[in-house]
XYZ file of C-alpha atoms in Angstrom:
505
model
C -11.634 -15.754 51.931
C -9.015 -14.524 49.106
C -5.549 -14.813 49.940
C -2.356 -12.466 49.089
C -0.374 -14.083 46.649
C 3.155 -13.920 45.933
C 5.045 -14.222 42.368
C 8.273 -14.652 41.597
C 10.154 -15.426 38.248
C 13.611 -16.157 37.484
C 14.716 -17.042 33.512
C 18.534 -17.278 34.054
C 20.418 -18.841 37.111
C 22.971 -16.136 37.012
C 25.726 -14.470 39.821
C 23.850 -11.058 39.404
C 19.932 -11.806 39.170
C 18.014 -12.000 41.737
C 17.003 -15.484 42.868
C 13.640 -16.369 42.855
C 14.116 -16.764 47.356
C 15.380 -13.263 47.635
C 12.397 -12.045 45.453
C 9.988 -14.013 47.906
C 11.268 -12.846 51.089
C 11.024 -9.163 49.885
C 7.769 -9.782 48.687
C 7.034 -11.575 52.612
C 7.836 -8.814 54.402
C 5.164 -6.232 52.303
C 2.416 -8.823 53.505
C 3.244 -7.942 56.858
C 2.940 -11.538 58.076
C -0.534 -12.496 56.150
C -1.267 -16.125 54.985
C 0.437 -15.543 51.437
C 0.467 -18.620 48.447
C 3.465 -18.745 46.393
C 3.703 -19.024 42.651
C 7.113 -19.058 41.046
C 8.141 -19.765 37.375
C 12.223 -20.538 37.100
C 13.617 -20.451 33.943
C 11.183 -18.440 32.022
C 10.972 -15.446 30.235
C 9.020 -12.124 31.067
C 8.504 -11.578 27.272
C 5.424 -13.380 27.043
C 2.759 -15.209 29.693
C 3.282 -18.753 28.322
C 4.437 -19.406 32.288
C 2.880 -22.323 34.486
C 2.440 -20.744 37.510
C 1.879 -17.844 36.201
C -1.056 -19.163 34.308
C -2.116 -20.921 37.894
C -2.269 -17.492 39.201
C -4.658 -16.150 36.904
C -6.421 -19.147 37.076
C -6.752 -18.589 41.160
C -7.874 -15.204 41.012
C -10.620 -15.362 38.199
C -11.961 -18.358 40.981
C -12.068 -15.799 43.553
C -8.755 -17.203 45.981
C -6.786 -14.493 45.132
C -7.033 -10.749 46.686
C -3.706 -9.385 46.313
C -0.603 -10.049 44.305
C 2.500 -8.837 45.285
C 5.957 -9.198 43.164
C 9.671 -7.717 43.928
C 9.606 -5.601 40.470
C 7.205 -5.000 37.428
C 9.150 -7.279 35.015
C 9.188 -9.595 37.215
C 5.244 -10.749 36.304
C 5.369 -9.308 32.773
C 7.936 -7.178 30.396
C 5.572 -6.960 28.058
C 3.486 -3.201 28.241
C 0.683 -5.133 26.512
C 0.460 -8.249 28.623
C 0.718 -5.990 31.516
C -2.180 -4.359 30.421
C -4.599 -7.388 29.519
C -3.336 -8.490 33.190
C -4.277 -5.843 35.319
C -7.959 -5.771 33.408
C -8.503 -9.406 34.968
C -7.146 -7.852 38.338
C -9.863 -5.141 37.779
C -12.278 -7.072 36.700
C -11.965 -9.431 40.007
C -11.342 -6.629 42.439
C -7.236 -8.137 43.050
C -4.939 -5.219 44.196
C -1.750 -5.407 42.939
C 1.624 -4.814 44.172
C 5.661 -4.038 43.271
C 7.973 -4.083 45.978
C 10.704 -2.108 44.263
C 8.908 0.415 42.018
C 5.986 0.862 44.876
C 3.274 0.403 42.234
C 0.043 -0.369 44.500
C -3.184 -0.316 43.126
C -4.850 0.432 46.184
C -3.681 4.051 46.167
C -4.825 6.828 44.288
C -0.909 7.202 42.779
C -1.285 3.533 42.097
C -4.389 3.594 40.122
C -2.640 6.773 38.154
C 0.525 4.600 37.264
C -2.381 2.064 35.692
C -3.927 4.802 33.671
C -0.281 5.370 32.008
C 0.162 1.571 31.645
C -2.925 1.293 29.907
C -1.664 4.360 27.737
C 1.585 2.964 26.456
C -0.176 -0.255 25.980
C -2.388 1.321 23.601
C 0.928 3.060 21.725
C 2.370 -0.495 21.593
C -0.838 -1.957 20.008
C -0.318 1.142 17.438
C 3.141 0.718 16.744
C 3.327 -3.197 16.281
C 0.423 -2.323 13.627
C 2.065 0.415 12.219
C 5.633 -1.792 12.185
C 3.322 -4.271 10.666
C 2.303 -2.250 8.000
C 5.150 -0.502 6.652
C 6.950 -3.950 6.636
C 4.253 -4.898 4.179
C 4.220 -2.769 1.726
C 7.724 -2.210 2.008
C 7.562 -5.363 0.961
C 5.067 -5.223 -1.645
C 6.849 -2.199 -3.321
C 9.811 -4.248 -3.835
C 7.864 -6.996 -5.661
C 8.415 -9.697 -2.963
C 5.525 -12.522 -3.327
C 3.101 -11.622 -0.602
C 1.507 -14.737 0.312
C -2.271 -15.279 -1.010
C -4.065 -17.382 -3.687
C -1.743 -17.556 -6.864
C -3.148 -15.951 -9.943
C -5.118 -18.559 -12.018
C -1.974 -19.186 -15.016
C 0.307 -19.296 -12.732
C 2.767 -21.289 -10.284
C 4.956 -20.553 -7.557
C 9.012 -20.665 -8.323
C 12.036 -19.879 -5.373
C 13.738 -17.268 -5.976
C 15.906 -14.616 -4.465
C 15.650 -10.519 -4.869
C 17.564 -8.241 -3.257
C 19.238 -11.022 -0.909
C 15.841 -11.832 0.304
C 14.686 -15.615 -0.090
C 11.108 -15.076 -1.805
C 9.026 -16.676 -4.457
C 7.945 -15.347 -8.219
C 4.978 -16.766 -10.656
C 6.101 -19.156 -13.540
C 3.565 -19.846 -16.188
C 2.175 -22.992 -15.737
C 1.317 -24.592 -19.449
C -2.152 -25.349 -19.292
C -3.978 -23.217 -17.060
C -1.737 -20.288 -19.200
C -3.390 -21.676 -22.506
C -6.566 -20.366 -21.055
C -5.664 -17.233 -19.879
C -4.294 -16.765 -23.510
C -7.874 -18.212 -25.111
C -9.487 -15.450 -22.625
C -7.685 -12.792 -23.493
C -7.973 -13.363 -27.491
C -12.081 -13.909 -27.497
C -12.132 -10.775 -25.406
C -10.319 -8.508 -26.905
C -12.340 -9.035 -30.610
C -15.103 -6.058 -30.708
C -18.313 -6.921 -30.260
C -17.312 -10.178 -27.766
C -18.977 -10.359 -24.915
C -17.750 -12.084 -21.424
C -20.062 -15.265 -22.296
C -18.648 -15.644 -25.714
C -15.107 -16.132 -23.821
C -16.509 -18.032 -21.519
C -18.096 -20.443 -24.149
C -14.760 -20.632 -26.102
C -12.980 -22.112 -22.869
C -15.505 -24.513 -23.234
C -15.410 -25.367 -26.943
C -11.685 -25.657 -25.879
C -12.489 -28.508 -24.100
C -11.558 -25.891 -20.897
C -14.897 -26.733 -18.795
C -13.747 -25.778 -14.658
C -11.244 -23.729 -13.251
C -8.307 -24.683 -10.686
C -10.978 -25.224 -8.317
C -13.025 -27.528 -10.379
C -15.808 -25.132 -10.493
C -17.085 -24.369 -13.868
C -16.103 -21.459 -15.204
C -18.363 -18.032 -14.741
C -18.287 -14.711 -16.430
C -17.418 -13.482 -12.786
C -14.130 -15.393 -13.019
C -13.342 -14.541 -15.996
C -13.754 -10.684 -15.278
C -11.752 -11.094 -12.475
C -8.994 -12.901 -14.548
C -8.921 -9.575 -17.488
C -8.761 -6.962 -14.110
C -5.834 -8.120 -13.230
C -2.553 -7.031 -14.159
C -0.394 -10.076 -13.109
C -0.583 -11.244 -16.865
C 0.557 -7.668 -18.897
C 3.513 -7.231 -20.121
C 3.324 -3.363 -18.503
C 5.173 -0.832 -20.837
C 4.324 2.705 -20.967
C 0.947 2.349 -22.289
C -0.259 0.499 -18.926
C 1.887 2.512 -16.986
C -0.202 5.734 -18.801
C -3.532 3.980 -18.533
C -2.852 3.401 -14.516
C -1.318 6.847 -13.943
C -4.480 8.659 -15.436
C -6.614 6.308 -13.332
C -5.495 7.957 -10.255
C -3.513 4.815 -9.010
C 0.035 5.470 -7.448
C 2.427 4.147 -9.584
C 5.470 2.950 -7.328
C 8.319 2.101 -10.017
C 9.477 5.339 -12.366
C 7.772 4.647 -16.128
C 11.934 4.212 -17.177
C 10.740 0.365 -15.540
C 8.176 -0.646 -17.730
C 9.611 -1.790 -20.517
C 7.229 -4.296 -21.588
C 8.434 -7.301 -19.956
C 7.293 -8.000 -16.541
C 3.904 -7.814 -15.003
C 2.463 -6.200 -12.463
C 0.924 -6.280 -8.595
C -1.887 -4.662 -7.835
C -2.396 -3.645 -3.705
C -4.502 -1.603 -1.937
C -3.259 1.914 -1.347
C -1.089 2.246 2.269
C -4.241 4.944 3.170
C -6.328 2.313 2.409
C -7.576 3.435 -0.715
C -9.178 1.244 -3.136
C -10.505 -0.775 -0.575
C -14.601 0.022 -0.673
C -14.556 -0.421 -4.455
C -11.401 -2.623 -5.254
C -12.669 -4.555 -8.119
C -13.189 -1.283 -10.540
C -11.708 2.056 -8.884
C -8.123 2.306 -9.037
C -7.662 5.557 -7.613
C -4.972 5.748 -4.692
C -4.000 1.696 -5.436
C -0.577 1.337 -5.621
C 1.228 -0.572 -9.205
C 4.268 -2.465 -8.467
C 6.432 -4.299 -11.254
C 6.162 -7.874 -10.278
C 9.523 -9.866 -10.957
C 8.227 -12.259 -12.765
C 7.653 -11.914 -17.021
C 4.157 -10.617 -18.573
C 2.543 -12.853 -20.641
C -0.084 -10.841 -22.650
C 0.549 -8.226 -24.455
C -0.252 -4.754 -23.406
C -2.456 -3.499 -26.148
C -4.522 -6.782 -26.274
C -4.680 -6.171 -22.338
C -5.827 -2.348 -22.145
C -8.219 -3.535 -25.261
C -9.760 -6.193 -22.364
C -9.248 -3.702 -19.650
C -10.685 -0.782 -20.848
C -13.771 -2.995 -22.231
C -14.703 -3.503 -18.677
C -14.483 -0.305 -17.412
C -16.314 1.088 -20.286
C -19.228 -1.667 -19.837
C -19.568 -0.590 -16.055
C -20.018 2.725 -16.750
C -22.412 2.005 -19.430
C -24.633 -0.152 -17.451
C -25.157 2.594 -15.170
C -25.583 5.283 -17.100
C -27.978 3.521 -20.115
C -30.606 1.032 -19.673
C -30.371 0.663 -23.508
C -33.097 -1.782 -24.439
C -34.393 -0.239 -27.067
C -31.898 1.174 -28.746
C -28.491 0.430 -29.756
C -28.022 4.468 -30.268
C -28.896 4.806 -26.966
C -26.508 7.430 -24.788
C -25.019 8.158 -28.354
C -27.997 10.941 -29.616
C -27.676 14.777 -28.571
C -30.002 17.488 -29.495
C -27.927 20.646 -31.368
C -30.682 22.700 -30.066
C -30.040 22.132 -26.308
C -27.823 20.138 -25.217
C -29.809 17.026 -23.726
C -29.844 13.598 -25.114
C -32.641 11.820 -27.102
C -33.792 9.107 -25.796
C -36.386 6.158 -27.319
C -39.630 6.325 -26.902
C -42.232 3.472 -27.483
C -45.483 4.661 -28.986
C -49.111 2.406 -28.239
C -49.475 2.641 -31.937
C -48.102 -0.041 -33.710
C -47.837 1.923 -36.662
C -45.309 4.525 -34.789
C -43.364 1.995 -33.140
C -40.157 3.075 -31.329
C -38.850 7.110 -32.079
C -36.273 9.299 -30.497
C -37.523 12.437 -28.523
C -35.149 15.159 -26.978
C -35.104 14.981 -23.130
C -35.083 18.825 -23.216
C -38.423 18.483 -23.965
C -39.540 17.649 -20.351
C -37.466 20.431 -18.921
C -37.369 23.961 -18.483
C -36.192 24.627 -21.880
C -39.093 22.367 -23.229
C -36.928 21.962 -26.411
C -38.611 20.201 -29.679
C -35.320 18.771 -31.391
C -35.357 18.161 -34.788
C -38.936 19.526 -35.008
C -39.978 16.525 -36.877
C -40.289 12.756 -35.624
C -37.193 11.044 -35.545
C -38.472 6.978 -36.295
C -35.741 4.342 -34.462
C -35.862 1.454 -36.796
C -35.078 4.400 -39.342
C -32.807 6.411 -37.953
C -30.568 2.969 -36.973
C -31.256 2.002 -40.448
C -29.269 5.247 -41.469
C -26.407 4.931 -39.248
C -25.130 1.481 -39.787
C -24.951 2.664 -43.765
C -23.125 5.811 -42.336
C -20.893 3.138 -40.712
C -20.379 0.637 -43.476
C -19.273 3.880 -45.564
C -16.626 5.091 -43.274
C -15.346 1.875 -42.812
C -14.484 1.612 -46.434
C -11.839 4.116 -46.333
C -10.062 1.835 -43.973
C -10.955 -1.894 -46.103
C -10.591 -4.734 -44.223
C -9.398 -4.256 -40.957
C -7.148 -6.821 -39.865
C -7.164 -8.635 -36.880
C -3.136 -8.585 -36.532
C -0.950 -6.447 -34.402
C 1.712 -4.451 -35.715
C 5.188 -3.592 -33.942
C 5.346 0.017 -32.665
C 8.386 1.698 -33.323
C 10.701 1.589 -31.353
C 11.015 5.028 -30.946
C 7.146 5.629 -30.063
C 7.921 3.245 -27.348
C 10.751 5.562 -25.979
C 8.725 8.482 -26.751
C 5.819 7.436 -24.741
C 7.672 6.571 -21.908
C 9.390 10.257 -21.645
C 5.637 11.748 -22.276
C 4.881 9.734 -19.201
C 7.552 10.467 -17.184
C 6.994 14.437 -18.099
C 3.111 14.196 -17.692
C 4.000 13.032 -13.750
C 6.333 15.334 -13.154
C 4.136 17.987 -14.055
C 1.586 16.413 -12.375
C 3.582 16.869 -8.950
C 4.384 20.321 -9.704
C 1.470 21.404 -9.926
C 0.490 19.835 -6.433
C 3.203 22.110 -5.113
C 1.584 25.095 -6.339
C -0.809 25.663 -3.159
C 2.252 26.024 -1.066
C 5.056 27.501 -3.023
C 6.095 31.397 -2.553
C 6.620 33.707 -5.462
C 10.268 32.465 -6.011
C 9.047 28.559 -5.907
C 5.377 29.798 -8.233
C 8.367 31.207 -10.671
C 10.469 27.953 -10.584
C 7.252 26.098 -11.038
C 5.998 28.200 -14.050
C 9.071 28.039 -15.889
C 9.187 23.771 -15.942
C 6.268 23.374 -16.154
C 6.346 25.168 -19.425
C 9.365 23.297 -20.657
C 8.186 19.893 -19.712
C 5.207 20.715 -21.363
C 6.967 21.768 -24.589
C 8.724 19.079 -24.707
C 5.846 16.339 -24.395
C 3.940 18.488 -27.416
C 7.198 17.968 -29.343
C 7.566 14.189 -28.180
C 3.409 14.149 -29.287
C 4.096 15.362 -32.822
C 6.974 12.700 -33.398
C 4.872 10.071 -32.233
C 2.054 11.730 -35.171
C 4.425 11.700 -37.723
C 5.122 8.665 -37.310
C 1.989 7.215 -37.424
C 1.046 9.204 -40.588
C 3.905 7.071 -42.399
C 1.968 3.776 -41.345
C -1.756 3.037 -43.229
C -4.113 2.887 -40.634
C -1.781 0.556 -38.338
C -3.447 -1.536 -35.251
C -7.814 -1.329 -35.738
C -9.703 -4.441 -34.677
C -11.551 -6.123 -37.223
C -15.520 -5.140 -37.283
C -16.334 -5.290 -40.795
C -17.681 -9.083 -40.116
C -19.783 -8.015 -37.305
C -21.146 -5.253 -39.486
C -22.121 -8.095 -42.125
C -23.528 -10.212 -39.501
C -25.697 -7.565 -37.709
C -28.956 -8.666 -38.243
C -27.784 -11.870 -36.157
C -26.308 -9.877 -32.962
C -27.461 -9.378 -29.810
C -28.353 -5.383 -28.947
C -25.454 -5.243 -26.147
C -23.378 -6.194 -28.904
C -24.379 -3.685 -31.363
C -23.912 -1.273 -28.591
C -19.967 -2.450 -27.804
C -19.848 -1.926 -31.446
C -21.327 1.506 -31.333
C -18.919 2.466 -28.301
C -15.926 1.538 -30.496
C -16.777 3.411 -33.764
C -18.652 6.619 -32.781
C -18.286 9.226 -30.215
C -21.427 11.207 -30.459
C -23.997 12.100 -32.949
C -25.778 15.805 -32.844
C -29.350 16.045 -34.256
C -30.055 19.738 -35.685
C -33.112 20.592 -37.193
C -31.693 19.867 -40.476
C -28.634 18.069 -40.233
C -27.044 14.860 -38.557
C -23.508 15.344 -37.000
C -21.493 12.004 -36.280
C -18.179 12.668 -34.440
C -16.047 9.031 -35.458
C -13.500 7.781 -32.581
C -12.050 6.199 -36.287
């Protein structure tokens, strides 16, 4: 038959606690002279359970012995709300009332049960705010640029160092894995390369596994151009990040082209579902430690990936390389290939509008693929004269673009958060709002038309080279023509009797 139990605990020997006797003889007198077993810890805290006896206690009652438990005061069996809580679920779950002398906390009342219910309560709210504590210390953390544990970027190794007062560690290049990242990069960032192609340089390189010793993958090495750990972040990144929706923690003053950056999930948890591609609501931190490739040759590799995702969802493009680049004038809708039974016919571009309401007939005339491509790359090769050979070198901006583009920037966010204010504001605030907004955006036009002019006194300045790949078309693949399609043209509009191509050159 279960027995009542008594527990007492005493962590300190002192003058004014209560001695573990005094607790028991209390505890006696509320068993009204039943058989009672004693547990007693001495010398332990309340803060956690890691107690013998009291572990010998639990162990009794989920056997059955126990019935009752009785102590002289809560704290005395737990001063943790939590612990308390996990406790009196075993108690439940083995039908054990429960007992406190002092505070008259007795489960086998109606008031006692109640007093459970709000234990159970503010154990929940401690759950919440140890997570919430948890959380904030993290990124609080993170937005200072502290090293937050994890697998260290491929390129780099760990270094001691000190920010802020606070004993951390930063990323140091390490020589050889670095050499890849740089051989990664520099394939990329050419044209009409594809992920394999850098992958088959690492291994011409003599580069044949990663860290791991697994051999390297175009997964890897998509992973490796996503992230930012390796930029040297000035405004252009900071730009490319802020009109991706991402939440940009340090002001664009910061990125001065120097350090890299850490990428996190947003403290919402956005970013999370799709982390790898959509960098809305992520937040950008400057890491402390130095960039190592530079920005334009990144946002080149960066924006290449986004641009591929989006085109292989949107375009199929097998049998075209002009595929998603045709509209109709007429209509509106794209042309799209079409392969004919007859041999003779081939492949030919037909207006989508054509199976819609509008039941639009394009050009009016049949529009042959091999031809029409045939016409375009000669359109190509002719605009690309007026630029000759375009080099594969990098110029220096001017300094002054550089500081220009970081005000622009700094101005395009501040607008930005004006203009979230507007829902909100009264007719005073609307007419505070109105009038910067207007002068912030007067003087980004005015920062725009420096950066122009400045430009104009340069040749071309900063275009990839594709004039080989245009030599050397016959021998590429079609995904290739198509990155090289991307890159030179915008659009093309077929009208009945003309051929609109809108250049990105």
């Amino acid at each position: 038959m279960p027995v009542t139990a008594i527990y007492a605990r005493q962590s300190i020997d002192k003058k004014d606690s209560i001695s573990i006797e005094t607790q028991i003889e209390a505890c006696r007198r509320e068993a009204f002279g039943e058989e009672v077993e004693i547990f007693s810890d001495r010398g332990f805290s309340g803060k956690n359970t890691n107690r013998p006896d009291f572990g010998r206690l639990m162990d009794e009652i989920k056997a059955d012995r126990i019935g009752r438990v009785i102590v002289y005061k809560l704290d005395r069996i737990s001063r943790s709300v939590l612990d308390f809580a996990k406790m009196m679920e075993i108690f439940a779950e083995n039908q054990v009332e429960f007992l406190s002398c002092t505070e008259r906390f007795d489960t086998s009342t109606a008031m006692g049960r109640a007093m459970l219910n709000i234990a159970v309560v503010f154990a929940q709210l401690e759950r919440e705010t140890i997570q919430l504590r948890v959380t904030d210390a993290y990124y609080s953390r993170s937005h200072k640029g502290y090293y937050m544990g994890g697998r260290v970027p491929y390129g780099f190794k760990l270094e001691d160092t000190v920010i802020d007062g606070i004993h951390t560690s930063k990323f140091v290049p390490d020589p050889q894995e670095m050499e890849q990242i740089k051989i990664i990069y520099k394939t990329y960032s050419r044209p009409a390369s594809t992920l394999g192609d850098a992958m088959r340089a690492l291994i011409d390189a003599g580069f044949l596994t990663t860290r791991s010793k697994a051999p390297w993958n175009t997964a890897r090495i998509s992973e490796i151009i996503r992230n930012p750990v390796y930029v040297k972040a000035d405004a252009d990144v900071y730009r490319f990040y802020a009109e991706n929706g991402a939440n940009l923690i340090n002001p664009a003053a910061d990125y001065a082209g120097t350090n890299g950056l850490f990428l996190y999930k947003g403290q919402d948890g956005s970013g999370e579902k799709s982390k790898q591609y959509d960098l809305k609501g992520r937040d950008v931190v400057l890491a402390p430690h130095a960039g190592v490739i530079d920005s334009e040759v990144w946002l080149i590799c960066r924006q290449k990936i986004m641009r591929n995702r989006k085109l292989a969802t949107v375009r199929c493009g097998t049998r075209s390389w002009l595929t998603g680049k045709l509209k109709c004038k007429k209509c509106g809708y794209a042309y799209q290939v079409t392969k004919s039974g007859s041999a003779k016919a081939g492949r030919y571009f037909q207006c989508s509008g054509a199976r819609y309401a509008v039941k639009c007939k394009g050009a009016g005339h049949t529009i042959y693929a091999a031809e029409f491509e045939n016409y375009i790359l000669n359109q190509i090769k002719k605009e690309l004269e007026n630029f000759g050979y375009l080099s594969d070198e990098r110029k220096q901006k001017d300094p002054k673009t550089k500081e220009y583009e970081i005000r622009i920037a700094e101005l395009e966010r501040e607008i930005e958060n004006l203009l979230n204010r507007v829902t909100f504001a009264n007719e005073t605030l609307m007419g505070y709002i109105n009038e910067r907004i207007e002068a912030a955006d007067a003087e980004k036009q005015e920062l725009k038309k420096k950066i122009a002019e400045g430009a104009a006194n340069h040749a071309a300045g900063e275009r990839d080279r594709i004039t080989d790949y245009i030599n050397k078309w016959k021998d590429l693949e079609l995904m290739d023509k198509q990155r090289i399609a991307d890159i030179l043209i915008d659009r093309i509009e077929i009208g009945e009797n003309e051929i609109l191509i809108f250049w990105n050159i």
